[in-house]
Short mmCIF file of N, CA, C and O in Angstrom, two decimals:
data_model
loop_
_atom_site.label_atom_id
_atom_site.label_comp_id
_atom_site.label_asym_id
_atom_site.label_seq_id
_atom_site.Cartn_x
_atom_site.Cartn_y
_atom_site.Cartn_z
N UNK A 1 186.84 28.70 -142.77
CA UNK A 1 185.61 28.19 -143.35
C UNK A 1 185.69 26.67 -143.41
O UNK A 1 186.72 26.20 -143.89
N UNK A 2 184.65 25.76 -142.96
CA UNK A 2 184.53 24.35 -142.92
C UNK A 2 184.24 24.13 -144.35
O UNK A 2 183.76 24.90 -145.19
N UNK A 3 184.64 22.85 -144.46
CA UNK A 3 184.72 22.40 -146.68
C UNK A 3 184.30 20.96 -146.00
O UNK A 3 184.34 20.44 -144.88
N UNK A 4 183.80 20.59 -147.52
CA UNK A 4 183.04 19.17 -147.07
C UNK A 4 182.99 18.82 -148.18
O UNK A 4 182.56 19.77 -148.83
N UNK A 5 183.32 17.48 -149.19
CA UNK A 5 183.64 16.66 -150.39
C UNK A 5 182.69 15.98 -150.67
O UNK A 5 182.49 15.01 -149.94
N UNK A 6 181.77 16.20 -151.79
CA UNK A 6 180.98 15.15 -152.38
C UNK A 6 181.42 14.35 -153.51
O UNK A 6 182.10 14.69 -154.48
N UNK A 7 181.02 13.46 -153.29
CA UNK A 7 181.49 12.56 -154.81
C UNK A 7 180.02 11.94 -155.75
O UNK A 7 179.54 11.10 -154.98
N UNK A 8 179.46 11.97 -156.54
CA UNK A 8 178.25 11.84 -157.35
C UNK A 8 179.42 10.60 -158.53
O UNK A 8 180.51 10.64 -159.09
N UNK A 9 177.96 9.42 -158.27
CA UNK A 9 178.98 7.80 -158.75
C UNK A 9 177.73 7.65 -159.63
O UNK A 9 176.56 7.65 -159.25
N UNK A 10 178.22 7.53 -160.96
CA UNK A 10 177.09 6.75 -162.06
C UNK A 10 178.46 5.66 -162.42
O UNK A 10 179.59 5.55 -161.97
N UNK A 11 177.49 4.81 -163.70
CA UNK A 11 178.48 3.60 -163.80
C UNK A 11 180.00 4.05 -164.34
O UNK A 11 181.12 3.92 -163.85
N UNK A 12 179.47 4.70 -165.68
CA UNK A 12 181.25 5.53 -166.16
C UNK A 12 181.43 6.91 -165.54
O UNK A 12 182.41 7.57 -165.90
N UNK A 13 180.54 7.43 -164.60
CA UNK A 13 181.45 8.86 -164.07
C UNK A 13 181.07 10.12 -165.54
O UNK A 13 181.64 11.20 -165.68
N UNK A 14 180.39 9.75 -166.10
CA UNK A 14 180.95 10.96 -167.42
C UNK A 14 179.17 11.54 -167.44
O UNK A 14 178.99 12.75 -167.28
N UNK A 15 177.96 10.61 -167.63
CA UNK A 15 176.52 11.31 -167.92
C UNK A 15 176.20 11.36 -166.96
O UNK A 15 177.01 12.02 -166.31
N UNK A 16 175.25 10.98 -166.27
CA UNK A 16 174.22 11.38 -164.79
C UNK A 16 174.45 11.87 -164.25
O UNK A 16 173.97 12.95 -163.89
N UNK A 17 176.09 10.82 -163.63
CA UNK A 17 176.56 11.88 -162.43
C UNK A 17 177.49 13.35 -162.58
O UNK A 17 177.81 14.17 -161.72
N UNK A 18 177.76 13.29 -163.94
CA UNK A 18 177.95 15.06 -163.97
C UNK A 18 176.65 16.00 -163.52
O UNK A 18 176.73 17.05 -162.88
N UNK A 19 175.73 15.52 -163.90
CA UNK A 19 174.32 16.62 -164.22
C UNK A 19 173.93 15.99 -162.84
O UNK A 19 173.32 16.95 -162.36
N UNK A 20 173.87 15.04 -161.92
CA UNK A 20 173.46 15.04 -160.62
C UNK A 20 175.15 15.85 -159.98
O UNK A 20 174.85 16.77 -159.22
N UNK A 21 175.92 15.78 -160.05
CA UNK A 21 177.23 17.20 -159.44
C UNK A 21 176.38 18.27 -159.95
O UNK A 21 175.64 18.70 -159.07
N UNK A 22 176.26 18.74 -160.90
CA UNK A 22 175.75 20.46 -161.29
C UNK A 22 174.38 20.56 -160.14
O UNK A 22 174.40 21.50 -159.35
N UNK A 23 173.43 19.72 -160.10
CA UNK A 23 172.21 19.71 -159.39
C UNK A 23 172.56 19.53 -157.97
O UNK A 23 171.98 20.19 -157.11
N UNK A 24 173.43 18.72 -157.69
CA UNK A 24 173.81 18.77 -156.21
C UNK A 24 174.25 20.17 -155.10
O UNK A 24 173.91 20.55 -153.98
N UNK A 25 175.43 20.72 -156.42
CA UNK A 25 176.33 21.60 -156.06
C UNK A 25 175.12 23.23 -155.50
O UNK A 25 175.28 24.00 -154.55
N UNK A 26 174.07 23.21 -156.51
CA UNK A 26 173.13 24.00 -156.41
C UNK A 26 172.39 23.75 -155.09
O UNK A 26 171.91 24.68 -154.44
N UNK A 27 172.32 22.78 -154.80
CA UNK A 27 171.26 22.10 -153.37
C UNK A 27 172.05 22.64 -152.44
O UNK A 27 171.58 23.35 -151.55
N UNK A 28 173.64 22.30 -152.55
CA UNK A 28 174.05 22.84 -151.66
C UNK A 28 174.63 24.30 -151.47
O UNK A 28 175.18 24.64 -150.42
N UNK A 29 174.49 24.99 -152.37
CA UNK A 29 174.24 26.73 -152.69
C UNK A 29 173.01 27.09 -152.13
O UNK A 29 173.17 27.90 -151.21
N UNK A 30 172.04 26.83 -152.30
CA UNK A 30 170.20 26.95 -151.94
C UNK A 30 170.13 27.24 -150.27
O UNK A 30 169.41 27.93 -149.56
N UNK A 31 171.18 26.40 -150.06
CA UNK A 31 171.30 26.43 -148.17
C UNK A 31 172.30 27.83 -147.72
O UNK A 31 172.11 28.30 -146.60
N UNK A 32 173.11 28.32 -148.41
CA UNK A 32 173.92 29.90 -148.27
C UNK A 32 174.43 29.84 -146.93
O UNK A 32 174.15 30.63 -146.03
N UNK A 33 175.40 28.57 -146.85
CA UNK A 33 176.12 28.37 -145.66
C UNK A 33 177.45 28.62 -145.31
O UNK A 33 178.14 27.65 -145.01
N UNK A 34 177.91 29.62 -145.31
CA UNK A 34 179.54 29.28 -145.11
C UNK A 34 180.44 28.02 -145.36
O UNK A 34 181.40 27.54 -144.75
N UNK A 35 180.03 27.82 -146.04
CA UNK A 35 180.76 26.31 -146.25
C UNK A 35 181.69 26.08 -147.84
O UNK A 35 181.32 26.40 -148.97
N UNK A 36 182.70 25.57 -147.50
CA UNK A 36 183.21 25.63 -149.21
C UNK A 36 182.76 24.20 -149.57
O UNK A 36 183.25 23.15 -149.14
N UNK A 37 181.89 24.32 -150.30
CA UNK A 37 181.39 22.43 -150.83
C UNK A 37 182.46 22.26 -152.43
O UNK A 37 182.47 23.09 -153.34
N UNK A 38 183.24 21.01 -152.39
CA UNK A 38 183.54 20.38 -153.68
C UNK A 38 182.53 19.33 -153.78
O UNK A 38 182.05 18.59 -152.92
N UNK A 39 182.34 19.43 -154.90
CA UNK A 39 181.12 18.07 -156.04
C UNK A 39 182.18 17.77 -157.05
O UNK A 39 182.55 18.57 -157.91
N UNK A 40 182.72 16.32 -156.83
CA UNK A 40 183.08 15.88 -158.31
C UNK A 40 182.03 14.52 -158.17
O UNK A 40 181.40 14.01 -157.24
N UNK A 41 182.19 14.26 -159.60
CA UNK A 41 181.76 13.14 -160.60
C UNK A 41 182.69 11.90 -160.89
O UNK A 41 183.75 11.98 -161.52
N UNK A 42 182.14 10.66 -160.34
CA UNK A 42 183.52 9.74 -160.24
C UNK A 42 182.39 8.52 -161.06
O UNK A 42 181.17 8.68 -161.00
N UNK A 43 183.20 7.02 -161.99
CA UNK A 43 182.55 6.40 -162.33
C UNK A 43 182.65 4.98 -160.80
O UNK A 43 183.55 4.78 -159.98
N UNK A 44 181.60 4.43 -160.94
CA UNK A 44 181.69 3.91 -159.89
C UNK A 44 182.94 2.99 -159.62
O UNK A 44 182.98 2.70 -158.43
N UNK A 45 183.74 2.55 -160.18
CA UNK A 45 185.14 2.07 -160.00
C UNK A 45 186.38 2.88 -159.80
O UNK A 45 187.49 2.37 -159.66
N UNK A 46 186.10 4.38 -159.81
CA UNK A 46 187.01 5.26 -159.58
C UNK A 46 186.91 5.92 -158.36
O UNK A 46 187.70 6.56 -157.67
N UNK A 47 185.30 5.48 -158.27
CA UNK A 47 184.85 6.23 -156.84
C UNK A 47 185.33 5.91 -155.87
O UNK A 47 185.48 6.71 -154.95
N UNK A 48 185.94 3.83 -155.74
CA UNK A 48 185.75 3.49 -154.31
C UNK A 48 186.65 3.93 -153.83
O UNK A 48 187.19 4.66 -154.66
N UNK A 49 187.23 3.94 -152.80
CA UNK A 49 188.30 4.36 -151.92
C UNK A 49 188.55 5.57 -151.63
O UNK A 49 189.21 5.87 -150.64
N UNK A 50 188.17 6.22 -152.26
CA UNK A 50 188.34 7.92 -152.20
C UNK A 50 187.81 8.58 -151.20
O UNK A 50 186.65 8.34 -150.87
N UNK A 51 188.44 9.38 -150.63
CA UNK A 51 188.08 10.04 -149.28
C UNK A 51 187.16 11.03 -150.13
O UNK A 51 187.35 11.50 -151.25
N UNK A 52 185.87 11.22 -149.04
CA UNK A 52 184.96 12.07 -149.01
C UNK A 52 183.90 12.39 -147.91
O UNK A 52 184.13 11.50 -147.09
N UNK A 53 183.07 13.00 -147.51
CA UNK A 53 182.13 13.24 -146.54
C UNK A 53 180.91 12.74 -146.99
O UNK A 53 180.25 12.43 -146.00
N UNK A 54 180.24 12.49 -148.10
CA UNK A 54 179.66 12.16 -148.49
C UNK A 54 179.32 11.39 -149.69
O UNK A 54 180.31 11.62 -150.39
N UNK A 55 178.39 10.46 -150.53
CA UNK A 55 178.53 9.96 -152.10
C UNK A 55 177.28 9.77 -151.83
O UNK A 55 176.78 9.20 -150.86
N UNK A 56 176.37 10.71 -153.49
CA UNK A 56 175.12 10.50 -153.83
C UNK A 56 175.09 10.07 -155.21
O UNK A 56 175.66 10.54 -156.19
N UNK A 57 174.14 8.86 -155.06
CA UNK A 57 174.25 8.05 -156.07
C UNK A 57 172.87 7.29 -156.74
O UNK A 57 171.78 7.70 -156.32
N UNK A 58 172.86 6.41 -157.58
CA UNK A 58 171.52 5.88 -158.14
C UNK A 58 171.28 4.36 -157.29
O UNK A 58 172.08 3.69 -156.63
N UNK A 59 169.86 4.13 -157.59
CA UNK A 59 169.70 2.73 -156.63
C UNK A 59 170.47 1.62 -157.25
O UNK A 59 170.76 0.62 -156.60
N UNK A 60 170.84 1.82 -158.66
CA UNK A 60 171.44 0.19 -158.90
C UNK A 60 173.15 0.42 -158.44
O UNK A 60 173.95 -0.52 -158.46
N UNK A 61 173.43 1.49 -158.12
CA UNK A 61 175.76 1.50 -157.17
C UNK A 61 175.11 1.54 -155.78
O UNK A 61 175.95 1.77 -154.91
N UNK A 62 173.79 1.36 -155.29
CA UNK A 62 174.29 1.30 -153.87
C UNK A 62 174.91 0.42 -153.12
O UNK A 62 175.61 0.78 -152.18
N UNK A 63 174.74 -0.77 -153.43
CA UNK A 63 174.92 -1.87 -153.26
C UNK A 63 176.37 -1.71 -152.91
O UNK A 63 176.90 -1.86 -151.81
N UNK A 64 176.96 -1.32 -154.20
CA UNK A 64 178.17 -1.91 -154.34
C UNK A 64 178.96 -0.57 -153.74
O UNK A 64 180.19 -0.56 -153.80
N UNK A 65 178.25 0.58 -153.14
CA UNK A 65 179.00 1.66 -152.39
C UNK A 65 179.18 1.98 -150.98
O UNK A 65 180.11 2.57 -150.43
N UNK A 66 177.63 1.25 -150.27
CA UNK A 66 177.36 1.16 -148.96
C UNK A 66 178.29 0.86 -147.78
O UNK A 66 178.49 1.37 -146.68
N UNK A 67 178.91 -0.42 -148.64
CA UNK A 67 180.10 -0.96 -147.40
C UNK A 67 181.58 -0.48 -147.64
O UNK A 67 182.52 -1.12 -147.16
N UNK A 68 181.80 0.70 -148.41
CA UNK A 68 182.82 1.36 -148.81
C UNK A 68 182.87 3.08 -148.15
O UNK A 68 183.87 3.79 -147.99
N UNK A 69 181.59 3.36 -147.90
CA UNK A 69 181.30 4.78 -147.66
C UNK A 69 180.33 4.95 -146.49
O UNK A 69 179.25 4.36 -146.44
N UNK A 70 180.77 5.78 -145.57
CA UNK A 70 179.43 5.95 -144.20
C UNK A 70 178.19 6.64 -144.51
O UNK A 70 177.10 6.48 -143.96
N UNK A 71 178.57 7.62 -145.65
CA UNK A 71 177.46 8.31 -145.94
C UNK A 71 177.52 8.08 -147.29
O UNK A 71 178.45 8.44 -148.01
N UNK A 72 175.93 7.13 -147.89
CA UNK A 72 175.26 7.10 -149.20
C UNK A 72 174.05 7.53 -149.28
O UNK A 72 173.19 7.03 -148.56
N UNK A 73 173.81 8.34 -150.00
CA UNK A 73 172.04 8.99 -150.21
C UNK A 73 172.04 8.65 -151.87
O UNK A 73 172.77 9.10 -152.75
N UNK A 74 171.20 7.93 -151.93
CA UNK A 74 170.16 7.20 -153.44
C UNK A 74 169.65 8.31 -153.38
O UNK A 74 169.55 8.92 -152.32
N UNK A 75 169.19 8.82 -154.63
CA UNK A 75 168.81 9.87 -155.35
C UNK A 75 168.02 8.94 -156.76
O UNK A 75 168.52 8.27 -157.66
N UNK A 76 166.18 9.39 -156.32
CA UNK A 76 165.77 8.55 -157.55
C UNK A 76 165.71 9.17 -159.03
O UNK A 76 165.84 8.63 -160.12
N UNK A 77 165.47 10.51 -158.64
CA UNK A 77 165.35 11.62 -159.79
C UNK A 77 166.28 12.48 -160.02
O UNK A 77 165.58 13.42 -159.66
N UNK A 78 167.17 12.93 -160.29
CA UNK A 78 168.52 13.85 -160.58
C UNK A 78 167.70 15.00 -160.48
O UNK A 78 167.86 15.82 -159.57
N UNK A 79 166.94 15.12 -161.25
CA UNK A 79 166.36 16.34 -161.86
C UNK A 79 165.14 17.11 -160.83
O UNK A 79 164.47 18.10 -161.13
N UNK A 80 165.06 16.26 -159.42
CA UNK A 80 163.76 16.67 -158.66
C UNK A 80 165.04 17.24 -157.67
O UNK A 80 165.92 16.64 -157.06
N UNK A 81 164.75 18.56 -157.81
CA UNK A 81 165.93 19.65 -156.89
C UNK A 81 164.70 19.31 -155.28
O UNK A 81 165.21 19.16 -154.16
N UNK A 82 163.55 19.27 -155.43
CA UNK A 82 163.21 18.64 -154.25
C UNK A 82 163.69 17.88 -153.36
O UNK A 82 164.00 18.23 -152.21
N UNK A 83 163.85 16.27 -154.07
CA UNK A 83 164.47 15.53 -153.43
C UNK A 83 166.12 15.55 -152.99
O UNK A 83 166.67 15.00 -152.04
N UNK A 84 166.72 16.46 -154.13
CA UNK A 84 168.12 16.86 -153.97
C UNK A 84 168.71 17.55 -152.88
O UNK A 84 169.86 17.57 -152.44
N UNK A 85 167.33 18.29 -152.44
CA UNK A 85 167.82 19.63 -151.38
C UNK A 85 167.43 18.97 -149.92
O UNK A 85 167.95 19.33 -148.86
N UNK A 86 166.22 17.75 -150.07
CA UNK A 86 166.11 17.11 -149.00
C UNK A 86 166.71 16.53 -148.56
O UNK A 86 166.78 16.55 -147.33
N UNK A 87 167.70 15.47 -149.52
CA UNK A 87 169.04 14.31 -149.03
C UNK A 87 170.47 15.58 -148.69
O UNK A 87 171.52 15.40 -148.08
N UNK A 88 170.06 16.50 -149.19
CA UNK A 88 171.80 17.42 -148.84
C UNK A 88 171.19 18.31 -147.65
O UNK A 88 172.07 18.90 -147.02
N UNK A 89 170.06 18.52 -147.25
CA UNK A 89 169.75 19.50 -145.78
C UNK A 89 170.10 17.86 -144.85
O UNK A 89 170.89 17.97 -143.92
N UNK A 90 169.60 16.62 -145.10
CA UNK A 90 169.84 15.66 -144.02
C UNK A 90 171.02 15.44 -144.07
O UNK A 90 171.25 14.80 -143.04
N UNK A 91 172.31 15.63 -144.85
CA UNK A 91 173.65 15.54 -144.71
C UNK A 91 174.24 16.36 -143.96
O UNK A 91 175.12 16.07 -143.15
N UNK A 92 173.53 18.11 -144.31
CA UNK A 92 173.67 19.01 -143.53
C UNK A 92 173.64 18.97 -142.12
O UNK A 92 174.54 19.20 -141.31
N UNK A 93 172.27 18.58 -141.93
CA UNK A 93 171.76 18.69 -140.14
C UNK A 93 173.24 17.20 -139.63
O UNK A 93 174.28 17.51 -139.05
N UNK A 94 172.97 16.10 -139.94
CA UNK A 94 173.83 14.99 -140.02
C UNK A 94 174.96 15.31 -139.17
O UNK A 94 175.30 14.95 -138.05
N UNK A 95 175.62 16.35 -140.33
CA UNK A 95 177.42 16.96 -139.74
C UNK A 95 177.26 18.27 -138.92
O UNK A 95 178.07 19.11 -138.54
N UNK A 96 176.12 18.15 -138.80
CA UNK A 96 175.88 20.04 -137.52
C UNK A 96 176.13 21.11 -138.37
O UNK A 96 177.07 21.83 -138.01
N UNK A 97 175.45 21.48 -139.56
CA UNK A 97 175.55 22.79 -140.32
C UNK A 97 174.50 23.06 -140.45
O UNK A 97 174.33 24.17 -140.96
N UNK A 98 173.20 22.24 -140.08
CA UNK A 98 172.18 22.84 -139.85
C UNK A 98 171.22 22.12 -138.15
O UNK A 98 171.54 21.18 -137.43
N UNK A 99 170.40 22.78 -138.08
CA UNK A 99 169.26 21.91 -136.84
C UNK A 99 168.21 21.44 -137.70
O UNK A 99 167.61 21.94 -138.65
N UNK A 100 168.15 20.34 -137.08
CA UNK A 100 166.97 19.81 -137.78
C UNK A 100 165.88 19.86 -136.85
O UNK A 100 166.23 19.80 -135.67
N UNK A 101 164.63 19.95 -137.09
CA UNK A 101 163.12 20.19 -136.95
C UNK A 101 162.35 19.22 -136.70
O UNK A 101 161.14 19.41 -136.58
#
């Protein structure tokens, strides 16, 4: 089975980006892919360097995550599983786990 690492960066790692990991982890359940997905929650100074496939984050860490990570998706709403399931199907299609349309 293919596994693929998300990391979710708020400033201390402990509010948003836990509850954007719980909301993520679901986006990427919603898709019922063979895939083993990890979601942790990092504060954005714990985040950098860390190997991962992906980091979804808020507009004010992009800045400072962009030139550290190949893949960043800004997320304006945590809570809009809309927009959640749209930035994790384009990560999807992205790495070939899905076709895109």
């Amino acid at each position: 089975m293919d596994s693929i690492k998300i990391i979710t960066v708020c400033g201390a790692g402990v509010g948003t980006s836990t509850l954007l990991r719980m909301n993520i982890a679901k986006a990427f359940d919603s898709f019922k892919l063979p895939l083993d997905v990890t979601v942790e929650n990092k504060g954005l100074s714990m985040a950098k360097g860390l190997h991962c496939d992906a980091v979804f984050t808020f507009p004010s860490f992009y800045d400072d995550l962009k030139n550290v990570y190949d893949e960043v998706y800004v997320i304006n709403n945590l809570m809009d599983m809309g927009e959640l399931k749209a930035k994790v199907r384009e990560l999807l299609i992205k790495k070939g786990y899905l076709k895109g349309e």
